[in-house]
PDB file of C-alpha atoms in Angstrom:
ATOM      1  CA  UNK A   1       0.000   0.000   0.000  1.00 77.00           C
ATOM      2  CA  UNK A   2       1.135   3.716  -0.740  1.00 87.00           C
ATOM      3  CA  UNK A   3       2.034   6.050   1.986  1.00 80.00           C
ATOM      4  CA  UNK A   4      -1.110   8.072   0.438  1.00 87.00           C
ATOM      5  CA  UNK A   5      -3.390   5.287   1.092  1.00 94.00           C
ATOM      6  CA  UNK A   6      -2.297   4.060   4.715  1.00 97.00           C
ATOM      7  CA  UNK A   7      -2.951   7.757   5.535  1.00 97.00           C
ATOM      8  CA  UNK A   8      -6.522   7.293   4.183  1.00 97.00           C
ATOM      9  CA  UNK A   9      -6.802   4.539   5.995  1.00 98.00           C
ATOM     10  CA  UNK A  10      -5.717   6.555   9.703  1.00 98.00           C
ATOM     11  CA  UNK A  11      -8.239   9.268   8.440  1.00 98.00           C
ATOM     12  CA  UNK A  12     -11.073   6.442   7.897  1.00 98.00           C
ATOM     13  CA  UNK A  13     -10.285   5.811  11.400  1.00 98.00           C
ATOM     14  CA  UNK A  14     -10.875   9.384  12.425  1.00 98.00           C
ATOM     15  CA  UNK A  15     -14.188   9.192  10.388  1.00 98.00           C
ATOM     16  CA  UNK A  16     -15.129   6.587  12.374  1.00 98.00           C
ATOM     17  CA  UNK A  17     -14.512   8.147  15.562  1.00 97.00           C
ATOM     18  CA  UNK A  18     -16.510  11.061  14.802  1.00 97.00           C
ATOM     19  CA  UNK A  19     -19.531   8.988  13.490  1.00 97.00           C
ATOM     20  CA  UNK A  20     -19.487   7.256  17.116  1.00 97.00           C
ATOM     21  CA  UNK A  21     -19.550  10.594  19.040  1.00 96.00           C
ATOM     22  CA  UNK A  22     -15.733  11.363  19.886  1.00 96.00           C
ATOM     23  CA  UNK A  23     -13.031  13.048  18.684  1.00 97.00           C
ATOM     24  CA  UNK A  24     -11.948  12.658  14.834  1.00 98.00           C
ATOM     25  CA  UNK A  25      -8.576  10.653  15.552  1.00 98.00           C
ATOM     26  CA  UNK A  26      -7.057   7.899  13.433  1.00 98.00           C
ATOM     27  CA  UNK A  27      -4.256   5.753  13.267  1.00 98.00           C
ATOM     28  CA  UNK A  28      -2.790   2.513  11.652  1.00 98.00           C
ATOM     29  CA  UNK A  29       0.284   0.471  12.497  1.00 98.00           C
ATOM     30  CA  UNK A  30       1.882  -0.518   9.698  1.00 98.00           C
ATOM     31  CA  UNK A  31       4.617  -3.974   9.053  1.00 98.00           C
ATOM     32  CA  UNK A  32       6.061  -5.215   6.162  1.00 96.00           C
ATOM     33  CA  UNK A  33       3.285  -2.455   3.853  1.00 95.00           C
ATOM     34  CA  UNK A  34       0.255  -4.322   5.240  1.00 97.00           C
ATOM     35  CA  UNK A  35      -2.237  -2.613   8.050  1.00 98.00           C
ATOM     36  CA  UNK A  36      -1.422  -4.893  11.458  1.00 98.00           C
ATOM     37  CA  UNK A  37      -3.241  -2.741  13.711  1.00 98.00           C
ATOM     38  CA  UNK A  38      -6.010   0.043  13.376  1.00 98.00           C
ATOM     39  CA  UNK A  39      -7.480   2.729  15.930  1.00 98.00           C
ATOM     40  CA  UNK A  40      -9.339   5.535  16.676  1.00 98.00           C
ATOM     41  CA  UNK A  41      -9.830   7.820  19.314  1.00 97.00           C
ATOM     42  CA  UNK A  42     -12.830   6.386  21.802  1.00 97.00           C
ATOM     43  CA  UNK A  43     -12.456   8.230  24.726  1.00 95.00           C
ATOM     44  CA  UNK A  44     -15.859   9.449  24.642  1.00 95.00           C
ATOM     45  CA  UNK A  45     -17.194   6.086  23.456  1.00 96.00           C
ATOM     46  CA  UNK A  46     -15.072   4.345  25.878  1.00 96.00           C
ATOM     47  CA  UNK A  47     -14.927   6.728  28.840  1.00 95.00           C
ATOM     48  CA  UNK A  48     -11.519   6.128  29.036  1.00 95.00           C
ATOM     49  CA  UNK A  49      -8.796   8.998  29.692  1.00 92.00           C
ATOM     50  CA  UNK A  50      -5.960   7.136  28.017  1.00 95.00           C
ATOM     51  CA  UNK A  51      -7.853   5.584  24.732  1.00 97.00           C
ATOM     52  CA  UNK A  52      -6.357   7.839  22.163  1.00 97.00           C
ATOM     53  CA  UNK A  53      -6.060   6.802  18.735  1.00 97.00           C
ATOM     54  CA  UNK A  54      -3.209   6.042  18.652  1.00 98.00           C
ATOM     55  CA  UNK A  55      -3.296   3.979  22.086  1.00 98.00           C
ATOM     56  CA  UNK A  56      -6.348   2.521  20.559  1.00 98.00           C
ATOM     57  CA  UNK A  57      -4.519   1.094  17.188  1.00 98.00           C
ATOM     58  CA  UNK A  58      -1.833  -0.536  19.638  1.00 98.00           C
ATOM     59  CA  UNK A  59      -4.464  -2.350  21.343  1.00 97.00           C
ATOM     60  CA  UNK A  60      -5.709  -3.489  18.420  1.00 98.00           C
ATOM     61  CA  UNK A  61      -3.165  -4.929  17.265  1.00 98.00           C
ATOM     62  CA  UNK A  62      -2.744  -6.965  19.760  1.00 96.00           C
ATOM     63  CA  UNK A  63       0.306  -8.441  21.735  1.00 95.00           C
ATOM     64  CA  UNK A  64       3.357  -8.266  19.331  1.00 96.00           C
ATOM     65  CA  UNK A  65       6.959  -9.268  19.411  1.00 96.00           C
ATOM     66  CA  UNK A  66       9.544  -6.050  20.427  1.00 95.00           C
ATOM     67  CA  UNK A  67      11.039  -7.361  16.512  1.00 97.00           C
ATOM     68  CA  UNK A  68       7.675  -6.423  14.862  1.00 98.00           C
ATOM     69  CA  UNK A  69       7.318  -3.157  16.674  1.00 97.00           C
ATOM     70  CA  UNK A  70      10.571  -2.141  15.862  1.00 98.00           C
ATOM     71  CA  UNK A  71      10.246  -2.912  12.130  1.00 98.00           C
ATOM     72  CA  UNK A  72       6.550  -0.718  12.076  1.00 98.00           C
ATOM     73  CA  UNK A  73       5.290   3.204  10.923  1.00 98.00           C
ATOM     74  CA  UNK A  74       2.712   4.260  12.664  1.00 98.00           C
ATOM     75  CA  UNK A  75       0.381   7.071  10.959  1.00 98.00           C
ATOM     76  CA  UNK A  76      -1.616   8.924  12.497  1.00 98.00           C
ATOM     77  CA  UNK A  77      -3.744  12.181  11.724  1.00 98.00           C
ATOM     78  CA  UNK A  78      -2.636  13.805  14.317  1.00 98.00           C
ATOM     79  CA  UNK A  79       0.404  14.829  16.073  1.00 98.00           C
ATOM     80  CA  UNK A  80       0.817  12.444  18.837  1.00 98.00           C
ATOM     81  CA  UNK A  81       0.053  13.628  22.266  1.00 97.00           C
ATOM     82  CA  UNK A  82       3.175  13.085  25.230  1.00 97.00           C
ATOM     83  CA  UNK A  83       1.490   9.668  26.312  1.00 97.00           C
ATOM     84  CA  UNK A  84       0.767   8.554  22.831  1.00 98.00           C
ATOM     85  CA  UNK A  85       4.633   9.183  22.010  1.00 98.00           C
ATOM     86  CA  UNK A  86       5.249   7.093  25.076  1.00 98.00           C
ATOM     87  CA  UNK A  87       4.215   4.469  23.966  1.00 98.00           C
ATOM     88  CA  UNK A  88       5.839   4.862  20.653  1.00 98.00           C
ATOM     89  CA  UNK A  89       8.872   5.280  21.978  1.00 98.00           C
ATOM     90  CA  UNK A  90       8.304   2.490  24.748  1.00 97.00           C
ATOM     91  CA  UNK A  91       7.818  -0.092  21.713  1.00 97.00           C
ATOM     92  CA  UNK A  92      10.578   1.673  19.800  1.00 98.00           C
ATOM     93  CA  UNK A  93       8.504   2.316  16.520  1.00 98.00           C
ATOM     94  CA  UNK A  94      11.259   3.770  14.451  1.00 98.00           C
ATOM     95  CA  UNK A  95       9.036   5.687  12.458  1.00 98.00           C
ATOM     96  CA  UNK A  96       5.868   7.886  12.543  1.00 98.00           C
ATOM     97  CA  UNK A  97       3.717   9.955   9.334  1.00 98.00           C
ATOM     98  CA  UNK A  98       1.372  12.343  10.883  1.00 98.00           C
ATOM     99  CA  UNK A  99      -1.400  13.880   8.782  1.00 98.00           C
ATOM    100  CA  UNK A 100      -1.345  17.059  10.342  1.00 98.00           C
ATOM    101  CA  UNK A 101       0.188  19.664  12.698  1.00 98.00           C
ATOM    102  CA  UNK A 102      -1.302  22.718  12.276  1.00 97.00           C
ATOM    103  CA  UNK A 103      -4.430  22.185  14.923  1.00 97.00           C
ATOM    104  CA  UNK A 104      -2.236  20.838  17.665  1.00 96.00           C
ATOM    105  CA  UNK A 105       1.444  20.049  17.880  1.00 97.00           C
ATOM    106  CA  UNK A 106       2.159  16.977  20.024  1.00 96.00           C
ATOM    107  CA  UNK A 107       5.238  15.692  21.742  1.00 98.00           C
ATOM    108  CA  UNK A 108       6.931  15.740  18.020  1.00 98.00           C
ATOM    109  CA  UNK A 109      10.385  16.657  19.754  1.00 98.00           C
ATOM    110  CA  UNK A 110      10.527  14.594  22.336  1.00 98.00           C
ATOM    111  CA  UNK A 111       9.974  11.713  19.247  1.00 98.00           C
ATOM    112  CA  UNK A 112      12.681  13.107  17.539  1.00 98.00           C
ATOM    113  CA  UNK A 113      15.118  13.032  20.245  1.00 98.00           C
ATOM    114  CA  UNK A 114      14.720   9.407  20.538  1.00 98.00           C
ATOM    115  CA  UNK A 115      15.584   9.125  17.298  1.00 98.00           C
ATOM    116  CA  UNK A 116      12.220   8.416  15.978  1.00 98.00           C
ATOM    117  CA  UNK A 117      11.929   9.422  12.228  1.00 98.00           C
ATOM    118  CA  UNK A 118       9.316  12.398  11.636  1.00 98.00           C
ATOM    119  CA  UNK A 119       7.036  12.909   8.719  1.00 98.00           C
ATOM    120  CA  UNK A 120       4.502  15.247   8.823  1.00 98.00           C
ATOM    121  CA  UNK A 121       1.921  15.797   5.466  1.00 97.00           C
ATOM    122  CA  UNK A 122      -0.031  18.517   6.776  1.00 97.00           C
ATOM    123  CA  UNK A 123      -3.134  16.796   4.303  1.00 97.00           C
ATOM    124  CA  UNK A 124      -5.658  19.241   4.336  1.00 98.00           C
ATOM    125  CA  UNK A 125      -8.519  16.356   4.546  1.00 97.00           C
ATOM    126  CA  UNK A 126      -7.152  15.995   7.573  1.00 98.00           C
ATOM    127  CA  UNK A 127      -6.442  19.785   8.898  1.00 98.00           C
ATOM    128  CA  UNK A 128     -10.690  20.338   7.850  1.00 98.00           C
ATOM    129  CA  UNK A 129     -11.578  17.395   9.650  1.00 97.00           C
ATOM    130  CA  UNK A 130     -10.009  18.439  13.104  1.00 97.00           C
ATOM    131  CA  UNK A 131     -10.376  22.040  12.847  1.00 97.00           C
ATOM    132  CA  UNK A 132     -13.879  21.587  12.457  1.00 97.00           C
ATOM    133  CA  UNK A 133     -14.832  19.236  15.455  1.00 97.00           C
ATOM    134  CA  UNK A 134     -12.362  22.289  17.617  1.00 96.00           C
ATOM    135  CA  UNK A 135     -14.568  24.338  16.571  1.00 96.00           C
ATOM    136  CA  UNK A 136     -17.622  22.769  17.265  1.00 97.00           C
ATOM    137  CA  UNK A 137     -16.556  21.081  20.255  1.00 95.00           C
ATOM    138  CA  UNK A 138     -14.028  23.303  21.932  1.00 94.00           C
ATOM    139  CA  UNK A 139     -14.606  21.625  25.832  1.00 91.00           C
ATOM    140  CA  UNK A 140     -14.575  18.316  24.522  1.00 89.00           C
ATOM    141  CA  UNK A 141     -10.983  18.831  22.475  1.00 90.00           C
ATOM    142  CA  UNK A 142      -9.753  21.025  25.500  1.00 89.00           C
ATOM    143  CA  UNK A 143     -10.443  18.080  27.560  1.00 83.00           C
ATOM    144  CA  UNK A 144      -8.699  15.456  25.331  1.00 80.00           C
ATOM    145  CA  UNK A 145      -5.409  17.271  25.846  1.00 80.00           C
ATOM    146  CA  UNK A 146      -5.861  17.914  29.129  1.00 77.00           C
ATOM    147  CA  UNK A 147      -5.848  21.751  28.895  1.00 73.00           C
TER     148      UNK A 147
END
């Protein structure tokens, strides 16, 4: 699969997410070209404080080897939050696309510094699709990131 359509695929996710109620998020784990693991944010479906999208797409794909981790990109549509780059760096997942980082700049740094390879798209699709639910749904967003 392209790097264009595994990002579709993270912002299918994020779709998802906001069809169920909560917060446009998205992301796929990605081994050997093929989709292992897919998420989206459910904290609101959930009621869960720590089931980010990208948290949620690790869950999903279930109980893996530290070798498969460490051979992965994730993508994601968002910049990943501090405890969502945790866990990235935690399983040592060398490498991360991010649709966008315009509507909220995550931990991105603190990635890099571990040596965690950056890519960031900035795919409109997926700057509309969060700017709009901010807008709409400032208390719910401000309470994602914990502001």
């Amino acid at each position: 699969m392209s790097a264009d359509s595994l990002l579709a695929e993270a912002l299918a996710q994020a779709r998802k997410s906001l069809s169920e109620g909560g917060i446009p998020i998205g992301a796929v784990l990605v081994h050997d070209g093929k989709i292992i693991g897919r998420g989206h944010n459910c904290r609101v479906q959930s009621g869960s404080a720590i089931d980010h999208g990208e948290m949620n797409c690790l869950r999903n794909a279930g109980r893996l080897p530290a070798s498969v981790y460490r051979e992965c990109t994730l993508y994601t549509t968002l910049s990943p939050c501090p405890m969502c780059s945790g866990a990235i760096v935690l399983y040592k997942i060398p490498r991360v696309i991010i649709g966008e980082n315009w509507n909220f700049l995550g931990a991105e740094d603190y990635l890099r510094s571990q040596n965690v390879k950056i890519e960031v798209i900035q795919d409109p699709e997926c700057i509309v699709l969060m700017n709009a639910f901010i807008t709409a749904h400032p208390e719910l967003w401000q309470e994602d990131i914990a502001v």
